Amino acid sequence: MRQALSGIVSKSASPLKTIMILAMAMTFVVADAASSLAAKSAAIVVDAKTGKVLYSANADGRRYPASLTKMMTLYLTFEAMAKGKISRNSPVVFSAHASAEAPTKLGVKPGGSVTVETAILSIVTKSANDSATALGEMIGGNETNFARMMTAKARQLGMNGTVFRNANGLPDPGQFTTARDMATLGIALREHFPQYYGYFAQRSFLYGRQRINGHNRLLGRIKGVDGIKTGYTRASGFNLVSSVNDGNRRLVAVVMGGTSGGSRDNQMAGLINTYLPRASTRGGGDLVAKADSNPIKALAKVLLPKHDAPTPDEKPVAVAEADTAAADDAAADDATTAVADDATVAQGDSEDEDTAEAEAPKLVVPAKKVKTVIVSAPKVATAQVVAAYTEPAPAAVDPVNTASVPSGWAIQVASSPNQSEAQAFLDATTKQAPKVLADASGFTVAFDKGGVTYYRARFGGFGSKDAAWKACTALKKKKIECYAVQQ
């Protein structure tokens, strides 16, 4: 980069010209960084009884979460409810900041309020951005503080590839996650808060005199689907986390970067139909340890304030000013509505998959006064506590083109310049040899050859070279070409 610039910026160049050239260079750098999180497909299917990954494609690549962010907002809300710090009927007051959030939203005016339950229902159905922000401010004192709490909770749950910047998922270049992390969060929501998990199955609710319908079209369409959350922005594409429970088997599946709501839903339906029969009917205990068991919390209790706004967990050590990145919305649901007209494009990105209406119903509930005491956190803390709130280190590999690669031995069955073809080959191979691949996990991994990106179709999870060779030999007897490779 330095050499390139030195060739462009000569010693005789004027200061103004130099500044302009450097500004253009920085623009390209920022654009290149943003492109690494562009909407590209990622998916994972996890057996929610055993934790086994049944399918994986780019599961560890960084993606924008969009409204999947609200899953963590609800996790912290459920945690506060379980601890008795708030209740279903507690008033959630909407600040000017919350009320000003872009659609989709309830449209509560500044100073107005709704109950915690109404806020929850508006998030799981309408994906209301204003409700998410209002809950975050109520629980965390302000949204920036709440975002730090969200990231800290992610670390405690083992979501090491996620950083949250706001409560609703509206675009922020510093907010990202992975398909694997979203699956972890989906499993944790059911395991840790079964008493509240039923909210995710809500397909509609009454708000005043109006019935508000939800975005999750798989509810009622696919047997056993009982949640969880949809998400969309232009940068993220169409995202979906689904939980399935047929009575004997349970799955949590994630699809990110869909090109339309319909194609995303169809992909999810295909994953469910393919992998639910392969899930275990037996399982042992919770898969995601409750954050309460994390030793960081014990330290935080000593070092962080004990009297503050109602919070599900302690406040972060450092409280920074809110980031000023603003993002407006334009609604979209499928390929037709995703291509907005000039007016909506000017407004920016959206989380609304059902309607292009810019405004939500304007029912206002009279505000109730809520006393909030904000106490500054101590300036000195141990490295362990600080680490609980830090962001993950930048990825050492390309986060978009590097797939989730299981360790150990794998067998490769195909290679294609088209990722969907590689995934289709995995599915076809699994159907052709289900017994041979019963304990294997299919995944794709990208590589470049001659400037062209190809996708290897592999099955991983073999404990030894002999095991991989044995499986490959069995596949060859079924006329399926393959070879063993160590990851």
mmCIF file of C-alpha atoms in Angstrom, residues 168-336:
data_model
loop_
_atom_site.group_PDB
_atom_site.id
_atom_site.type_symbol
_atom_site.label_atom_id
_atom_site.label_comp_id
_atom_site.label_asym_id
_atom_site.label_seq_id
_atom_site.Cartn_x
_atom_site.Cartn_y
_atom_site.Cartn_z
ATOM 1 C CA ASN A 168 -31.798 -3.804 16.850
ATOM 2 C CA GLY A 169 -29.377 -4.786 14.091
ATOM 3 C CA LEU A 170 -29.669 -1.675 11.952
ATOM 4 C CA PRO A 171 -26.512 -1.341 9.834
ATOM 5 C CA ASP A 172 -23.238 -0.665 11.591
ATOM 6 C CA PRO A 173 -19.922 -1.683 9.980
ATOM 7 C CA GLY A 174 -18.544 -2.746 13.374
ATOM 8 C CA GLN A 175 -21.400 -5.175 14.084
ATOM 9 C CA PHE A 176 -20.908 -8.724 12.857
ATOM 10 C CA THR A 177 -21.505 -12.358 13.701
ATOM 11 C CA THR A 178 -21.260 -15.865 12.241
ATOM 12 C CA ALA A 179 -23.794 -18.524 11.392
ATOM 13 C CA ARG A 180 -22.251 -20.765 14.046
ATOM 14 C CA ASP A 181 -22.617 -18.084 16.728
ATOM 15 C CA MET A 182 -26.259 -17.507 15.817
ATOM 16 C CA ALA A 183 -26.915 -21.236 16.149
ATOM 17 C CA THR A 184 -25.313 -21.153 19.589
ATOM 18 C CA LEU A 185 -27.547 -18.262 20.598
ATOM 19 C CA GLY A 186 -30.639 -19.990 19.246
ATOM 20 C CA ILE A 187 -29.887 -23.098 21.301
ATOM 21 C CA ALA A 188 -29.138 -21.008 24.404
ATOM 22 C CA LEU A 189 -32.456 -19.165 24.191
ATOM 23 C CA ARG A 190 -34.413 -22.422 24.416
ATOM 24 C CA GLU A 191 -32.167 -24.096 26.985
ATOM 25 C CA HIS A 192 -31.817 -21.161 29.366
ATOM 26 C CA PHE A 193 -35.296 -19.643 29.123
ATOM 27 C CA PRO A 194 -37.862 -22.351 28.308
ATOM 28 C CA GLN A 195 -40.443 -20.331 30.245
ATOM 29 C CA TYR A 196 -40.195 -17.493 27.703
ATOM 30 C CA TYR A 197 -39.210 -19.373 24.576
ATOM 31 C CA GLY A 198 -42.845 -19.687 23.482
ATOM 32 C CA TYR A 199 -42.791 -16.045 22.415
ATOM 33 C CA PHE A 200 -40.807 -17.036 19.319
ATOM 34 C CA ALA A 201 -43.706 -19.146 18.066
ATOM 35 C CA GLN A 202 -46.018 -16.121 18.073
ATOM 36 C CA ARG A 203 -47.265 -15.507 14.539
ATOM 37 C CA SER A 204 -49.200 -12.331 15.293
ATOM 38 C CA PHE A 205 -50.429 -10.177 18.177
ATOM 39 C CA LEU A 206 -52.924 -7.423 18.876
ATOM 40 C CA TYR A 207 -51.541 -3.941 19.318
ATOM 41 C CA GLY A 208 -54.413 -1.728 20.279
ATOM 42 C CA ARG A 209 -57.076 -2.546 17.687
ATOM 43 C CA GLN A 210 -54.636 -3.690 15.044
ATOM 44 C CA ARG A 211 -53.363 -7.198 14.492
ATOM 45 C CA ILE A 212 -49.679 -7.235 13.618
ATOM 46 C CA ASN A 213 -48.482 -10.250 11.654
ATOM 47 C CA GLY A 214 -45.026 -11.754 11.881
ATOM 48 C CA HIS A 215 -42.284 -12.171 9.269
ATOM 49 C CA ASN A 216 -41.411 -15.826 9.896
ATOM 50 C CA ARG A 217 -43.315 -17.678 7.177
ATOM 51 C CA LEU A 218 -41.978 -21.089 8.180
ATOM 52 C CA LEU A 219 -44.175 -21.002 11.289
ATOM 53 C CA GLY A 220 -47.180 -23.090 10.340
ATOM 54 C CA ARG A 221 -45.611 -24.068 7.000
ATOM 55 C CA ILE A 222 -42.986 -26.568 8.188
ATOM 56 C CA LYS A 223 -44.098 -29.027 10.846
ATOM 57 C CA GLY A 224 -42.181 -28.628 14.080
ATOM 58 C CA VAL A 225 -40.811 -25.122 13.414
ATOM 59 C CA ASP A 226 -41.290 -23.066 16.595
ATOM 60 C CA GLY A 227 -39.193 -19.925 15.901
ATOM 61 C CA ILE A 228 -36.854 -18.063 15.938
ATOM 62 C CA LYS A 229 -35.986 -14.888 13.976
ATOM 63 C CA THR A 230 -35.703 -13.357 10.526
ATOM 64 C CA GLY A 231 -33.440 -10.512 9.456
ATOM 65 C CA TYR A 232 -32.727 -8.379 6.415
ATOM 66 C CA THR A 233 -30.632 -5.432 5.318
ATOM 67 C CA ARG A 234 -29.210 -4.798 1.879
ATOM 68 C CA ALA A 235 -25.704 -5.485 3.186
ATOM 69 C CA SER A 236 -26.624 -8.715 4.986
ATOM 70 C CA GLY A 237 -29.088 -10.233 2.577
ATOM 71 C CA PHE A 238 -31.928 -12.347 3.945
ATOM 72 C CA ASN A 239 -31.132 -14.144 7.210
ATOM 73 C CA LEU A 240 -33.054 -16.699 9.235
ATOM 74 C CA VAL A 241 -32.527 -18.736 12.386
ATOM 75 C CA SER A 242 -34.991 -21.602 12.752
ATOM 76 C CA SER A 243 -35.668 -23.981 15.601
ATOM 77 C CA VAL A 244 -37.414 -27.274 14.908
ATOM 78 C CA ASN A 245 -38.865 -29.729 17.414
ATOM 79 C CA ASP A 246 -40.807 -32.757 16.175
ATOM 80 C CA GLY A 247 -41.144 -34.291 19.635
ATOM 81 C CA ASN A 248 -38.195 -36.662 19.336
ATOM 82 C CA ARG A 249 -35.612 -34.604 17.499
ATOM 83 C CA ARG A 250 -34.514 -30.990 17.697
ATOM 84 C CA LEU A 251 -32.570 -28.847 15.253
ATOM 85 C CA VAL A 252 -31.358 -25.285 15.137
ATOM 86 C CA ALA A 253 -30.505 -24.126 11.621
ATOM 87 C CA VAL A 254 -29.143 -20.835 10.310
ATOM 88 C CA VAL A 255 -29.205 -19.409 6.786
ATOM 89 C CA MET A 256 -27.509 -16.074 6.088
ATOM 90 C CA GLY A 257 -27.061 -13.987 2.943
ATOM 91 C CA GLY A 258 -30.115 -15.174 1.022
ATOM 92 C CA THR A 259 -30.918 -13.340 -2.194
ATOM 93 C CA SER A 260 -34.619 -13.114 -1.359
ATOM 94 C CA GLY A 261 -37.000 -14.000 1.418
ATOM 95 C CA GLY A 262 -38.492 -16.779 -0.655
ATOM 96 C CA SER A 263 -35.189 -18.387 -1.638
ATOM 97 C CA ARG A 264 -33.945 -18.175 1.945
ATOM 98 C CA ASP A 265 -37.097 -19.838 3.252
ATOM 99 C CA ASN A 266 -36.851 -22.568 0.618
ATOM 100 C CA GLN A 267 -33.223 -23.206 1.501
ATOM 101 C CA MET A 268 -34.125 -23.466 5.169
ATOM 102 C CA ALA A 269 -37.019 -25.810 4.409
ATOM 103 C CA GLY A 270 -34.669 -28.017 2.398
ATOM 104 C CA LEU A 271 -32.120 -28.156 5.217
ATOM 105 C CA ILE A 272 -34.812 -29.049 7.753
ATOM 106 C CA ASN A 273 -36.323 -31.771 5.575
ATOM 107 C CA THR A 274 -32.885 -33.230 4.845
ATOM 108 C CA TYR A 275 -31.303 -33.167 8.284
ATOM 109 C CA LEU A 276 -34.137 -33.531 10.805
ATOM 110 C CA PRO A 277 -34.430 -37.283 10.110
ATOM 111 C CA ARG A 278 -30.702 -37.575 10.845
ATOM 112 C CA ALA A 279 -30.875 -35.837 14.214
ATOM 113 C CA SER A 280 -30.558 -37.896 17.351
ATOM 114 C CA THR A 281 -33.577 -38.926 19.395
ATOM 115 C CA ARG A 282 -31.356 -38.968 22.442
ATOM 116 C CA GLY A 283 -29.383 -36.221 24.036
ATOM 117 C CA GLY A 284 -27.683 -35.375 27.211
ATOM 118 C CA GLY A 285 -28.232 -32.088 29.031
ATOM 119 C CA ASP A 286 -27.741 -28.515 27.943
ATOM 120 C CA LEU A 287 -25.368 -27.726 25.105
ATOM 121 C CA VAL A 288 -24.663 -24.094 26.009
ATOM 122 C CA ALA A 289 -23.442 -23.413 29.533
ATOM 123 C CA LYS A 290 -25.284 -20.656 31.325
ATOM 124 C CA ALA A 291 -23.289 -17.474 31.581
ATOM 125 C CA ASP A 292 -23.807 -17.477 35.346
ATOM 126 C CA SER A 293 -21.179 -20.227 35.558
ATOM 127 C CA ASN A 294 -18.511 -18.030 33.986
ATOM 128 C CA PRO A 295 -15.818 -16.951 36.487
ATOM 129 C CA ILE A 296 -15.690 -13.505 34.894
ATOM 130 C CA LYS A 297 -19.027 -12.734 36.489
ATOM 131 C CA ALA A 298 -17.692 -13.286 39.994
ATOM 132 C CA LEU A 299 -14.949 -10.737 39.359
ATOM 133 C CA ALA A 300 -17.397 -8.331 37.787
ATOM 134 C CA LYS A 301 -19.608 -8.446 40.871
ATOM 135 C CA VAL A 302 -16.731 -7.109 42.922
ATOM 136 C CA LEU A 303 -15.424 -4.550 40.475
ATOM 137 C CA LEU A 304 -18.585 -3.242 38.843
ATOM 138 C CA PRO A 305 -21.446 -1.145 40.283
ATOM 139 C CA LYS A 306 -24.046 -2.886 42.382
ATOM 140 C CA HIS A 307 -26.700 -0.151 42.128
ATOM 141 C CA ASP A 308 -27.697 0.784 38.627
ATOM 142 C CA ALA A 309 -30.486 0.634 36.075
ATOM 143 C CA PRO A 310 -32.151 -2.804 36.064
ATOM 144 C CA THR A 311 -29.723 -5.082 34.286
ATOM 145 C CA PRO A 312 -29.544 -8.808 33.612
ATOM 146 C CA ASP A 313 -25.817 -8.708 34.282
ATOM 147 C CA GLU A 314 -23.275 -6.179 35.481
ATOM 148 C CA LYS A 315 -22.395 -3.101 33.440
ATOM 149 C CA PRO A 316 -19.244 -3.011 31.342
ATOM 150 C CA VAL A 317 -16.043 -1.620 32.786
ATOM 151 C CA ALA A 318 -15.775 1.197 30.270
ATOM 152 C CA VAL A 319 -18.791 3.121 29.028
ATOM 153 C CA ALA A 320 -18.154 4.975 25.803
ATOM 154 C CA GLU A 321 -20.266 7.504 23.959
ATOM 155 C CA ALA A 322 -22.657 6.078 21.410
ATOM 156 C CA ASP A 323 -21.294 5.577 17.928
ATOM 157 C CA THR A 324 -22.759 8.104 15.551
ATOM 158 C CA ALA A 325 -23.320 5.696 12.687
ATOM 159 C CA ALA A 326 -26.941 6.186 11.649
ATOM 160 C CA ALA A 327 -28.869 3.909 9.372
ATOM 161 C CA ASP A 328 -32.270 4.461 7.838
ATOM 162 C CA ASP A 329 -34.430 1.713 6.435
ATOM 163 C CA ALA A 330 -36.211 0.708 3.297
ATOM 164 C CA ALA A 331 -38.422 -2.346 3.625
ATOM 165 C CA ALA A 332 -37.999 -5.530 1.637
ATOM 166 C CA ASP A 333 -39.165 -9.141 1.690
ATOM 167 C CA ASP A 334 -38.373 -10.840 -1.582
ATOM 168 C CA ALA A 335 -36.550 -10.150 -4.804
ATOM 169 C CA THR A 336 -39.303 -7.797 -5.908
#
